[in-house]
XYZ file of C-alpha atoms in Angstrom:
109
model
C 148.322 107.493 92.924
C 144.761 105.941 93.993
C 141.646 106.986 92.557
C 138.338 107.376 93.896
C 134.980 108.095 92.808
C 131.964 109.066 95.014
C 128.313 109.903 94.200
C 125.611 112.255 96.345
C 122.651 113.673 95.312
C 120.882 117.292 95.599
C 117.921 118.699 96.720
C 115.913 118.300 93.243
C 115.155 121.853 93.111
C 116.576 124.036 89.675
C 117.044 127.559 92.253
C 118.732 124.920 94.933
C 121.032 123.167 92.036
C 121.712 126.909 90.582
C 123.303 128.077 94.168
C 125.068 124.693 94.736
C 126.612 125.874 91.144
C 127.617 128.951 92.063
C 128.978 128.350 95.181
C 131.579 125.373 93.252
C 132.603 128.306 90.641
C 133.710 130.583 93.112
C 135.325 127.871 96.078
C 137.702 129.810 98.820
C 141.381 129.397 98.858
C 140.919 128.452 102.452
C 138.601 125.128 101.203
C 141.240 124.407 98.238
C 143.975 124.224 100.585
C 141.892 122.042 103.100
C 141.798 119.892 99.735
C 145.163 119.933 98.957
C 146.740 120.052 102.256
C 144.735 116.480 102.591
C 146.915 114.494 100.056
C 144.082 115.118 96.875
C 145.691 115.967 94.015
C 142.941 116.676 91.746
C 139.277 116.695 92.500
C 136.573 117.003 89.457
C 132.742 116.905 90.401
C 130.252 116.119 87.658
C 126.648 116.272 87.368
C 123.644 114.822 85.893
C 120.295 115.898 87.112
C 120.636 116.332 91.153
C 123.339 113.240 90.700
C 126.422 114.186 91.856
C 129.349 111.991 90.278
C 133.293 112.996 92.118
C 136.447 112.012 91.118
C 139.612 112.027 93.571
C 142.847 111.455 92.965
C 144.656 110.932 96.011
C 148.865 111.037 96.787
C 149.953 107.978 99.615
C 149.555 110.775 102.242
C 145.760 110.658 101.700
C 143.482 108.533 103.925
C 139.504 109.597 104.514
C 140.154 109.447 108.379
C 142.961 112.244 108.062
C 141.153 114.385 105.834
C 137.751 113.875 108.287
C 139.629 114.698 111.220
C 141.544 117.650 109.587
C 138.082 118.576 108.417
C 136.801 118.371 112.182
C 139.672 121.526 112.928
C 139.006 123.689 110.425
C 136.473 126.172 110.992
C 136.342 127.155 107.567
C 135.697 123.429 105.964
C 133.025 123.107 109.371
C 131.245 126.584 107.819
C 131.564 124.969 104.359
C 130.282 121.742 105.151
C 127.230 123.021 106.981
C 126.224 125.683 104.358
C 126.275 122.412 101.782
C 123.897 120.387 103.511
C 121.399 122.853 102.491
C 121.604 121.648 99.278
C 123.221 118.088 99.620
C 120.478 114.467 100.384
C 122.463 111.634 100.861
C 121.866 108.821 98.621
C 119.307 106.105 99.779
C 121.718 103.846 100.674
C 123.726 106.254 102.735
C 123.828 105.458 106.514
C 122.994 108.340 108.738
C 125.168 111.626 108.707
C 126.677 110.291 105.455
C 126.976 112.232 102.571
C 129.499 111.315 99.398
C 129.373 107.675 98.818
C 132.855 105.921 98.000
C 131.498 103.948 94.465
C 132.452 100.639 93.472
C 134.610 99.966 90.201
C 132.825 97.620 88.355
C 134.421 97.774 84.754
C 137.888 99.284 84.056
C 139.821 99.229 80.413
C-alpha cells in the first residue's frame, strides 16, 4: 500500500464552499467506482478554510497516469470534473490546468 496526500484550494466564498460540501456528501456511484476501479482504496478529503488537504491510499495497480487516462473515458468523471472547477483554484504553485497537488512528506513517526 502507498500513500498519498494532495492539497487544492477553493474559491474563498462560504455559498461556493457550502455547494462544494454538498456535492462530496452525496458523490455518485458512477464517481466511486471511477475511484475504486483506479486502484484507491480509501480516499478522505479534509478541510480548513478553502484548504483542501486529501489523503489516498493506493493498491500496486494504482498509477496517476492510469487513473488520468481512465478519467479522460469516462463521461461521468469528465461531467464531474468540470462541474468542480467551479469551485476548485489551484494552488499558487500549481502549473497550468493543474489542480490537486501531490504534497511532500516532510516528518513521519
Amino acid at each position: 500500500m502507498k500513500r498519498y496526500c494532495l492539497a487544492l484550494d477553493l474559491v474563498d466564498d462560504p455559498q461556493l464552499i457550502s455547494e462544494y460540501e454538498g456535492y462530496h456528501r452525496n458523490v455518485s456511484a458512477e464517481i466511486k467506482k471511477s475511484i475504486t476501479d483506479a486502484g484507491i482504496t480509501v480516499m478522505d478529503i479534509y478541510r480548513a478554510g478553502n484548504r483542501l488537504f486529501m489523503i489516498m491510499e493506493v493498491d500496486d495497480t494504482f498509477s496517476f497516469e492510469r487513473k488520468d487516462a481512465m478519467d479522460a473515458a469516462n463521461p461521468a468523471v469528465k461531467v464531474w470534473e468540470q462541474l468542480m472547477w467551479k469551485y476548485q483554484q489551484a494552488l499558487p504553485v500549481a502549473k497550468e490546468g493543474e489542480k490537486w497537488i501531490i504534497m511532500d512528506q516532510i516528518f513521519a513517526l
